[in-house]
Tab-separated table of C-alpha atoms in Angstrom:
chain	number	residue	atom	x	y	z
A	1	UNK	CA	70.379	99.542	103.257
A	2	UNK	CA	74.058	99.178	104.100
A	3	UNK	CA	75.412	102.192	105.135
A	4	UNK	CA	78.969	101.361	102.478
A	5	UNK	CA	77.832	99.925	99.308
A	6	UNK	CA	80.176	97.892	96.713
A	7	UNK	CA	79.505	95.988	93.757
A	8	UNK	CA	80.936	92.446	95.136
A	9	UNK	CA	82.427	91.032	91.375
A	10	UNK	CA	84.484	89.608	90.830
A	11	UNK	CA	85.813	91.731	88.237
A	12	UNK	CA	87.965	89.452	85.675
A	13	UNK	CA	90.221	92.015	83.910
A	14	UNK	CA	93.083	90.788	81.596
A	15	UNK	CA	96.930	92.271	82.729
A	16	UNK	CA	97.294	95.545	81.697
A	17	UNK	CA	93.823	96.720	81.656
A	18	UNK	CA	92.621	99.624	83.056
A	19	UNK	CA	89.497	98.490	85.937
A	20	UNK	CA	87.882	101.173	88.206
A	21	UNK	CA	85.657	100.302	91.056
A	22	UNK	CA	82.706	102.089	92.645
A	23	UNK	CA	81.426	102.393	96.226
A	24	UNK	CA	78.806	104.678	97.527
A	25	UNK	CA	77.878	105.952	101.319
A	26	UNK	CA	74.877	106.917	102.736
A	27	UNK	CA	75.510	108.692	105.806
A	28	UNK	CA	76.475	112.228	104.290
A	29	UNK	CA	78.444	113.384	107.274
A	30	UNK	CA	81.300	110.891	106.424
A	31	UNK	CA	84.384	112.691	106.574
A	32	UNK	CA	86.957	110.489	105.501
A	33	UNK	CA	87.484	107.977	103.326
A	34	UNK	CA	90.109	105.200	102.229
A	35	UNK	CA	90.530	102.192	100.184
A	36	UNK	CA	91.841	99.294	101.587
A	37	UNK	CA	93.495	96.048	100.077
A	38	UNK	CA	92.644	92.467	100.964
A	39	UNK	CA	94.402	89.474	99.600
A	40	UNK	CA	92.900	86.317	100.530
A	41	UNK	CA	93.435	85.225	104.222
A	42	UNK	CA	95.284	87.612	105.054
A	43	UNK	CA	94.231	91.250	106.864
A	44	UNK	CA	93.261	94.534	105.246
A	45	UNK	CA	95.976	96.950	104.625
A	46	UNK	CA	95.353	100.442	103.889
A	47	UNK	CA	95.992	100.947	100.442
A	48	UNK	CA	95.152	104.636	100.284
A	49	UNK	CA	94.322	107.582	101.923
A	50	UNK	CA	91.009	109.882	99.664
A	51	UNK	CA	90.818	113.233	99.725
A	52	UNK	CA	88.541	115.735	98.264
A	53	UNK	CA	90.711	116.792	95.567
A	54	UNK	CA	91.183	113.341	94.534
A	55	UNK	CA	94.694	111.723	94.709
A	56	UNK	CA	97.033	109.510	92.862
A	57	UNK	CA	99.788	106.799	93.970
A	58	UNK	CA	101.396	105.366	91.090
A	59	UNK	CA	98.786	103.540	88.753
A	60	UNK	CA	96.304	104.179	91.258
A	61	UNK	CA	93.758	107.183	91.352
A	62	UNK	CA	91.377	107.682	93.982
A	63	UNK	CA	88.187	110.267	93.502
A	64	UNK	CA	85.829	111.405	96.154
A	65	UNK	CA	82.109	112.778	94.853
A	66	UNK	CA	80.790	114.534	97.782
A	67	UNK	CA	77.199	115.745	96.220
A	68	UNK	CA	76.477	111.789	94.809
A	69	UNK	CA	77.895	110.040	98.213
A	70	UNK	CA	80.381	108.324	95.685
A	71	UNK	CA	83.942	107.028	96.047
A	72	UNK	CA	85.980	105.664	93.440
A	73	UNK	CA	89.439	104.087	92.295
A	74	UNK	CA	90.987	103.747	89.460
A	75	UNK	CA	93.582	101.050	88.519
A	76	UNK	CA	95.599	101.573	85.229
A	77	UNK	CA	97.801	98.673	83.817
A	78	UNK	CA	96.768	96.397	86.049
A	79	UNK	CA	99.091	93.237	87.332
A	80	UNK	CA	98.762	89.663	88.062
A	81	UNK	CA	99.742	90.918	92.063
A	82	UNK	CA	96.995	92.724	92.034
A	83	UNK	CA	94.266	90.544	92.176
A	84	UNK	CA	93.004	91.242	95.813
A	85	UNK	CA	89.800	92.177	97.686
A	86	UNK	CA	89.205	96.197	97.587
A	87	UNK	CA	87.434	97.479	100.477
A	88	UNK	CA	85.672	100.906	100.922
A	89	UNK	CA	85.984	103.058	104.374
A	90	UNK	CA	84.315	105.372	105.593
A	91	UNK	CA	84.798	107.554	108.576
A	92	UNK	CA	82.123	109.489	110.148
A	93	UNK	CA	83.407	111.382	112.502
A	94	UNK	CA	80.830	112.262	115.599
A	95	UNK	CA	79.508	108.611	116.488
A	96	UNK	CA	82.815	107.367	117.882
A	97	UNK	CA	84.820	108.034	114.826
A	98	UNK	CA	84.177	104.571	113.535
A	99	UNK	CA	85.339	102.910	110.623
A	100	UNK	CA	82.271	101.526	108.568
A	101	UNK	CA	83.600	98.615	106.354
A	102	UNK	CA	82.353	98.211	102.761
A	103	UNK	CA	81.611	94.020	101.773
A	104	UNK	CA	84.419	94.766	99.082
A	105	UNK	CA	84.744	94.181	95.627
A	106	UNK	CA	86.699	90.775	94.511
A	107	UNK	CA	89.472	91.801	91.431
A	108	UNK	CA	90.955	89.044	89.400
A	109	UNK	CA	93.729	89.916	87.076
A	110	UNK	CA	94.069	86.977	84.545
A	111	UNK	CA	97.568	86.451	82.128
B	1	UNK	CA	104.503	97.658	108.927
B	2	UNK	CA	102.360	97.919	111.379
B	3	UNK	CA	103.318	96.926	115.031
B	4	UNK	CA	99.967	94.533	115.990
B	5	UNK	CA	100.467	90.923	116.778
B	6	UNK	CA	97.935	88.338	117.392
B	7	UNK	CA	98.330	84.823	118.878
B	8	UNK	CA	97.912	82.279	117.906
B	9	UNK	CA	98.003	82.351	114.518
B	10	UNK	CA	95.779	78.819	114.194
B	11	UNK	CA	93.816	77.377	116.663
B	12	UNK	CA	91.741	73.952	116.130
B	13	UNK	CA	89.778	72.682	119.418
B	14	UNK	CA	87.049	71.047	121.016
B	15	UNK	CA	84.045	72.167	121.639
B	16	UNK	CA	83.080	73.401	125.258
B	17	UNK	CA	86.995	74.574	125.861
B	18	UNK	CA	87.779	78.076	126.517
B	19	UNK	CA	90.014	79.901	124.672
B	20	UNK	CA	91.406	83.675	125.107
B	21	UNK	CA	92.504	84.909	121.572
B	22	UNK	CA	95.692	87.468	122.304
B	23	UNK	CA	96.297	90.613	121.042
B	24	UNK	CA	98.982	93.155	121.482
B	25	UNK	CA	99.990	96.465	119.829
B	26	UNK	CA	102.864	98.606	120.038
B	27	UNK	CA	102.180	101.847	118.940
B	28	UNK	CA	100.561	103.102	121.885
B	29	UNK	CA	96.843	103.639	120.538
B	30	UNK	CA	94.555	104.208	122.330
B	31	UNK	CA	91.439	102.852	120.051
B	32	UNK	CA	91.486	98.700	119.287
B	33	UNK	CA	88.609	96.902	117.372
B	34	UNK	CA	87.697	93.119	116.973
B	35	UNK	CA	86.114	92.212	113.231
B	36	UNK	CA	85.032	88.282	112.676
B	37	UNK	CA	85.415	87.295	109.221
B	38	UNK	CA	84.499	84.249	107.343
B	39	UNK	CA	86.434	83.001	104.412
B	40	UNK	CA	85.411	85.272	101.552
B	41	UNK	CA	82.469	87.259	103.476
B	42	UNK	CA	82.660	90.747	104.409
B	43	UNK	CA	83.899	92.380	107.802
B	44	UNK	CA	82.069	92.150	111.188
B	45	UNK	CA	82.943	94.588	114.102
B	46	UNK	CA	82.119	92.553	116.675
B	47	UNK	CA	84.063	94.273	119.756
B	48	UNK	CA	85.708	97.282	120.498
B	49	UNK	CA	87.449	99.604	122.692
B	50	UNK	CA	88.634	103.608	123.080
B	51	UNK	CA	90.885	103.031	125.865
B	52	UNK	CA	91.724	101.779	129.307
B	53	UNK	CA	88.581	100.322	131.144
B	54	UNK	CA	86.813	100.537	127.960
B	55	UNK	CA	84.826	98.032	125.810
B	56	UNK	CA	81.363	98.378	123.955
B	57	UNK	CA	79.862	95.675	121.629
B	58	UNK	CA	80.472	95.943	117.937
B	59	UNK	CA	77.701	95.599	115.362
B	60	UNK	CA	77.283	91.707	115.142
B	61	UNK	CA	76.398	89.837	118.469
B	62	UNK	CA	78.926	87.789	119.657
B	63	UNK	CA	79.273	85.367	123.106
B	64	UNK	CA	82.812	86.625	123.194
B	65	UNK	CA	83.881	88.595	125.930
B	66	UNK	CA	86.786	91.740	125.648
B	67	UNK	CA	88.477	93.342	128.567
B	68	UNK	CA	91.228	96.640	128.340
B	69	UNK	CA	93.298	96.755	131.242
B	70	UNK	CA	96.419	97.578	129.540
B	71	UNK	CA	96.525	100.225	126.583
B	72	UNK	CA	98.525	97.778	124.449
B	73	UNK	CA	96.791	94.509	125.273
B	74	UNK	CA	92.941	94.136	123.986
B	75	UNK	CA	92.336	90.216	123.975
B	76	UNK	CA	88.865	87.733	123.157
B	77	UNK	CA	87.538	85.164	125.324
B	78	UNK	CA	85.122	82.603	124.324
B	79	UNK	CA	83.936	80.857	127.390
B	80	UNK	CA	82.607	77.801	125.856
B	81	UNK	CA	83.852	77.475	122.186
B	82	UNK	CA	81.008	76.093	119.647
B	83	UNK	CA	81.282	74.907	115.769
B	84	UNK	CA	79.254	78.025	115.501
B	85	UNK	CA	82.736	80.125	116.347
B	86	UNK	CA	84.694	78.731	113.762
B	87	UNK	CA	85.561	81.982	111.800
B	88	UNK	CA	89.091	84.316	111.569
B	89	UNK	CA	89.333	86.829	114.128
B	90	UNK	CA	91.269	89.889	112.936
B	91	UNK	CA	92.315	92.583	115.748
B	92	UNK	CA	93.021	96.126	114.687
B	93	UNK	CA	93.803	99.478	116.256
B	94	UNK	CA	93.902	103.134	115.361
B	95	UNK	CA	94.487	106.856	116.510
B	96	UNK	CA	92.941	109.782	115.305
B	97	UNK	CA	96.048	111.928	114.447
B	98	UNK	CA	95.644	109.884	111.186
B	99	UNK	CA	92.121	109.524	110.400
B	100	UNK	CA	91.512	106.390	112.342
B	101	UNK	CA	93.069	104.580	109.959
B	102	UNK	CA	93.198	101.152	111.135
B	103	UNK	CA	96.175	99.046	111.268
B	104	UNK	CA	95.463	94.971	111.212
B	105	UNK	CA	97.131	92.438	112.915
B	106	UNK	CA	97.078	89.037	110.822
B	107	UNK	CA	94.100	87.545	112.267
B	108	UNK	CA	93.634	84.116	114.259
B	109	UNK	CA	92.506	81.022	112.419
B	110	UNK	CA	89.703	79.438	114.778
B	111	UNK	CA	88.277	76.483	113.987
B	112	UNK	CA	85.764	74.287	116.379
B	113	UNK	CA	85.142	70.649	116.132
Protein backbone atom coordinates (compact mmCIF):
# COMPACT_ATOMS: atom_id res chain seq x y z
CA UNK A 1 0.00 0.00 0.00
CA UNK A 2 1.35 3.43 -0.89
CA UNK A 3 2.00 5.30 1.95
CA UNK A 4 0.00 8.81 -0.06
CA UNK A 5 -2.99 7.68 -1.85
CA UNK A 6 -4.86 9.75 -4.77
CA UNK A 7 -7.50 8.95 -7.06
CA UNK A 8 -5.35 9.47 -10.46
CA UNK A 9 -8.58 10.95 -12.86
CA UNK A 10 -8.60 12.70 -14.73
CA UNK A 11 -11.34 14.67 -13.46
CA UNK A 12 -13.17 16.50 -16.57
CA UNK A 13 -15.06 19.39 -14.89
CA UNK A 14 -16.74 22.12 -17.08
CA UNK A 15 -15.42 26.08 -16.17
CA UNK A 16 -16.96 27.22 -13.30
CA UNK A 17 -17.64 24.09 -11.51
CA UNK A 18 -16.94 23.42 -8.21
CA UNK A 19 -14.32 19.89 -8.13
CA UNK A 20 -12.78 18.69 -4.79
CA UNK A 21 -10.12 16.09 -4.63
CA UNK A 22 -9.26 13.46 -2.03
CA UNK A 23 -5.98 11.97 -0.78
CA UNK A 24 -5.44 9.79 2.18
CA UNK A 25 -2.08 8.83 4.33
CA UNK A 26 -1.25 5.99 6.12
CA UNK A 27 1.51 6.72 8.31
CA UNK A 28 -0.47 8.54 11.23
CA UNK A 29 2.49 10.44 12.55
CA UNK A 30 2.46 12.77 9.44
CA UNK A 31 2.67 16.14 10.61
CA UNK A 32 2.34 18.27 7.78
CA UNK A 33 0.72 18.43 4.83
CA UNK A 34 0.47 20.50 1.44
CA UNK A 35 -0.94 20.44 -1.94
CA UNK A 36 1.11 20.98 -4.69
CA UNK A 37 0.42 22.03 -8.43
CA UNK A 38 1.81 20.37 -11.53
CA UNK A 39 1.23 21.56 -15.02
CA UNK A 40 2.51 19.35 -17.58
CA UNK A 41 6.37 19.31 -18.00
CA UNK A 42 7.00 21.55 -15.89
CA UNK A 43 7.99 21.14 -11.83
CA UNK A 44 5.70 21.03 -8.81
CA UNK A 45 5.01 24.24 -7.14
CA UNK A 46 3.60 24.44 -3.81
CA UNK A 47 0.22 25.47 -4.13
CA UNK A 48 -0.69 25.45 -0.45
CA UNK A 49 0.28 25.13 2.86
CA UNK A 50 -2.74 22.59 5.26
CA UNK A 51 -3.30 23.11 8.53
CA UNK A 52 -5.46 21.55 11.08
CA UNK A 53 -8.00 24.12 11.14
CA UNK A 54 -8.34 23.94 7.53
CA UNK A 55 -7.44 27.00 5.33
CA UNK A 56 -8.56 28.96 2.39
CA UNK A 57 -6.65 30.97 -0.52
CA UNK A 58 -9.01 32.48 -2.78
CA UNK A 59 -11.30 29.76 -4.50
CA UNK A 60 -9.28 27.26 -2.91
CA UNK A 61 -10.04 25.41 0.48
CA UNK A 62 -7.86 22.97 1.94
CA UNK A 63 -9.18 20.46 4.94
CA UNK A 64 -7.09 18.18 7.02
CA UNK A 65 -9.07 14.96 8.79
CA UNK A 66 -6.69 13.79 11.32
CA UNK A 67 -8.88 10.69 12.86
CA UNK A 68 -9.65 9.27 8.92
CA UNK A 69 -5.84 9.98 7.64
CA UNK A 70 -7.69 12.26 5.01
CA UNK A 71 -6.66 15.42 3.15
CA UNK A 72 -8.71 17.34 0.93
CA UNK A 73 -9.11 20.47 -1.47
CA UNK A 74 -11.62 22.15 -2.66
CA UNK A 75 -11.74 24.18 -5.94
CA UNK A 76 -14.79 26.54 -6.48
CA UNK A 77 -15.38 28.19 -9.97
CA UNK A 78 -12.92 26.51 -11.52
CA UNK A 79 -10.82 27.99 -14.74
CA UNK A 80 -9.52 26.84 -17.97
CA UNK A 81 -5.71 27.72 -16.16
CA UNK A 82 -6.40 25.43 -13.90
CA UNK A 83 -6.22 22.30 -15.44
CA UNK A 84 -2.95 20.90 -13.80
CA UNK A 85 -1.69 17.82 -11.92
CA UNK A 86 -2.58 18.10 -7.96
CA UNK A 87 -0.20 16.40 -5.81
CA UNK A 88 -0.60 15.38 -2.09
CA UNK A 89 2.43 15.84 0.60
CA UNK A 90 3.00 14.60 3.39
CA UNK A 91 5.59 15.28 5.99
CA UNK A 92 6.44 12.95 8.67
CA UNK A 93 8.57 14.39 10.71
CA UNK A 94 11.11 11.80 12.67
CA UNK A 95 12.46 9.66 9.59
CA UNK A 96 14.45 12.50 8.04
CA UNK A 97 11.61 14.86 7.69
CA UNK A 98 10.88 13.61 4.23
CA UNK A 99 8.47 14.64 1.83
CA UNK A 100 6.33 11.54 0.68
CA UNK A 101 4.85 12.40 -2.81
CA UNK A 102 1.26 11.41 -3.68
CA UNK A 103 0.94 9.89 -7.76
CA UNK A 104 -1.47 13.01 -8.12
CA UNK A 105 -4.69 13.50 -9.43
CA UNK A 106 -4.94 14.78 -13.30
CA UNK A 107 -7.78 17.96 -13.46
CA UNK A 108 -9.08 19.00 -16.80
CA UNK A 109 -11.16 22.08 -16.96
CA UNK A 110 -13.06 22.01 -20.35
CA UNK A 111 -14.89 25.51 -22.01
CA UNK B 1 10.16 32.32 -7.24
CA UNK B 2 12.23 30.08 -6.09
CA UNK B 3 16.10 30.48 -6.50
CA UNK B 4 17.03 26.63 -7.96
CA UNK B 5 18.50 26.28 -11.37
CA UNK B 6 19.24 23.21 -13.25
CA UNK B 7 21.37 22.72 -16.41
CA UNK B 8 20.82 21.86 -18.96
CA UNK B 9 17.51 22.26 -19.59
CA UNK B 10 17.53 19.37 -22.62
CA UNK B 11 19.95 16.94 -23.14
CA UNK B 12 19.78 14.24 -26.13
CA UNK B 13 22.97 11.77 -26.32
CA UNK B 14 24.47 8.63 -27.05
CA UNK B 15 24.51 5.89 -25.28
CA UNK B 16 27.70 4.90 -23.18
CA UNK B 17 28.57 8.91 -22.69
CA UNK B 18 28.69 10.36 -19.34
CA UNK B 19 26.85 13.08 -18.39
CA UNK B 20 26.78 15.20 -14.94
CA UNK B 21 23.25 16.84 -14.67
CA UNK B 22 23.91 20.42 -12.68
CA UNK B 23 22.20 21.79 -10.02
CA UNK B 24 22.52 24.90 -8.01
CA UNK B 25 20.44 26.73 -5.35
CA UNK B 26 20.63 29.96 -3.80
CA UNK B 27 18.90 30.08 -0.77
CA UNK B 28 21.35 28.52 1.33
CA UNK B 29 19.47 25.13 2.29
CA UNK B 30 20.83 22.87 3.63
CA UNK B 31 18.45 19.74 2.48
CA UNK B 32 18.45 18.97 -1.67
CA UNK B 33 16.54 15.96 -3.23
CA UNK B 34 16.70 14.30 -6.77
CA UNK B 35 13.01 12.89 -8.08
CA UNK B 36 13.03 11.05 -11.76
CA UNK B 37 9.88 11.51 -13.47
CA UNK B 38 8.47 10.14 -16.60
CA UNK B 39 6.07 12.01 -18.75
CA UNK B 40 2.75 11.75 -16.94
CA UNK B 41 3.91 9.14 -14.08
CA UNK B 42 4.23 9.98 -10.58
CA UNK B 43 7.40 11.24 -8.58
CA UNK B 44 10.52 9.12 -7.77
CA UNK B 45 13.04 10.23 -5.02
CA UNK B 46 15.81 8.78 -6.30
CA UNK B 47 18.76 10.77 -4.41
CA UNK B 48 19.16 12.94 -1.69
CA UNK B 49 21.11 14.94 0.65
CA UNK B 50 20.92 16.91 4.34
CA UNK B 51 24.03 18.74 3.91
CA UNK B 52 27.72 18.99 3.23
CA UNK B 53 29.37 15.46 2.80
CA UNK B 54 26.00 14.06 2.71
CA UNK B 55 24.10 11.78 0.26
CA UNK B 56 21.79 8.65 0.89
CA UNK B 57 19.81 6.81 -1.88
CA UNK B 58 16.24 7.79 -2.48
CA UNK B 59 13.43 5.24 -2.79
CA UNK B 60 13.86 4.02 -6.49
CA UNK B 61 17.32 2.48 -7.46
CA UNK B 62 19.16 4.40 -9.67
CA UNK B 63 23.00 3.92 -11.38
CA UNK B 64 23.31 7.63 -10.84
CA UNK B 65 25.77 8.85 -8.60
CA UNK B 66 25.30 12.37 -6.20
CA UNK B 67 28.08 14.10 -4.40
CA UNK B 68 27.62 17.50 -1.80
CA UNK B 69 30.69 19.29 -1.51
CA UNK B 70 29.28 22.65 -1.66
CA UNK B 71 25.93 23.57 0.27
CA UNK B 72 24.54 25.18 -2.89
CA UNK B 73 25.70 22.73 -5.53
CA UNK B 74 24.03 19.01 -5.41
CA UNK B 75 24.63 17.59 -9.06
CA UNK B 76 23.84 13.76 -10.94
CA UNK B 77 26.24 11.73 -12.72
CA UNK B 78 25.42 8.92 -14.92
CA UNK B 79 28.57 7.13 -15.76
CA UNK B 80 27.44 5.32 -18.75
CA UNK B 81 24.08 6.78 -20.03
CA UNK B 82 21.49 3.94 -21.32
CA UNK B 83 17.94 4.29 -23.28
CA UNK B 84 16.88 3.00 -19.95
CA UNK B 85 17.77 6.77 -18.43
CA UNK B 86 15.74 8.60 -20.66
CA UNK B 87 13.36 10.30 -18.09
CA UNK B 88 13.16 14.26 -16.57
CA UNK B 89 15.24 14.80 -13.70
CA UNK B 90 13.78 17.44 -11.36
CA UNK B 91 16.18 18.79 -8.42
CA UNK B 92 14.61 20.32 -5.36
CA UNK B 93 15.64 21.66 -1.98
CA UNK B 94 14.14 22.61 1.34
CA UNK B 95 14.67 23.87 5.03
CA UNK B 96 12.78 23.09 7.90
CA UNK B 97 11.96 26.65 9.20
CA UNK B 98 9.09 26.10 6.66
CA UNK B 99 7.94 22.66 6.84
CA UNK B 100 10.31 21.24 4.33
CA UNK B 101 8.50 22.57 1.82
CA UNK B 102 10.27 21.87 -1.27
CA UNK B 103 11.15 24.31 -3.84
CA UNK B 104 11.73 22.75 -7.63
CA UNK B 105 14.05 23.69 -10.04
CA UNK B 106 12.60 23.10 -13.72
CA UNK B 107 13.90 19.76 -14.29
CA UNK B 108 16.39 18.40 -17.10
CA UNK B 109 15.00 16.81 -20.23
CA UNK B 110 17.23 13.54 -20.74
CA UNK B 111 16.80 11.59 -23.46
CA UNK B 112 19.21 8.47 -24.62
CA UNK B 113 19.54 7.11 -28.04
Amino acid sequence: RKEVEQDPGPFNVPEGATVAFNCTYSNSASQSFFWYRQDCRKEPKLLMSVYSSGNEDGRFTAQLNRASQYISLLIRDSKLSDSATYLCVVNIYGAGNMLTFGGGTRLMVKP
Amino acid sequence: EADIYQTPRYLVIGTGKKITLECSQTMGHDKMYWYQQDPGMELHLIHYSYGVNSTEKGDLSSESTVSRIRTEHFPLTLESARPSHTSQYLCASSEPRRMDEQFFGPGTRLTVL
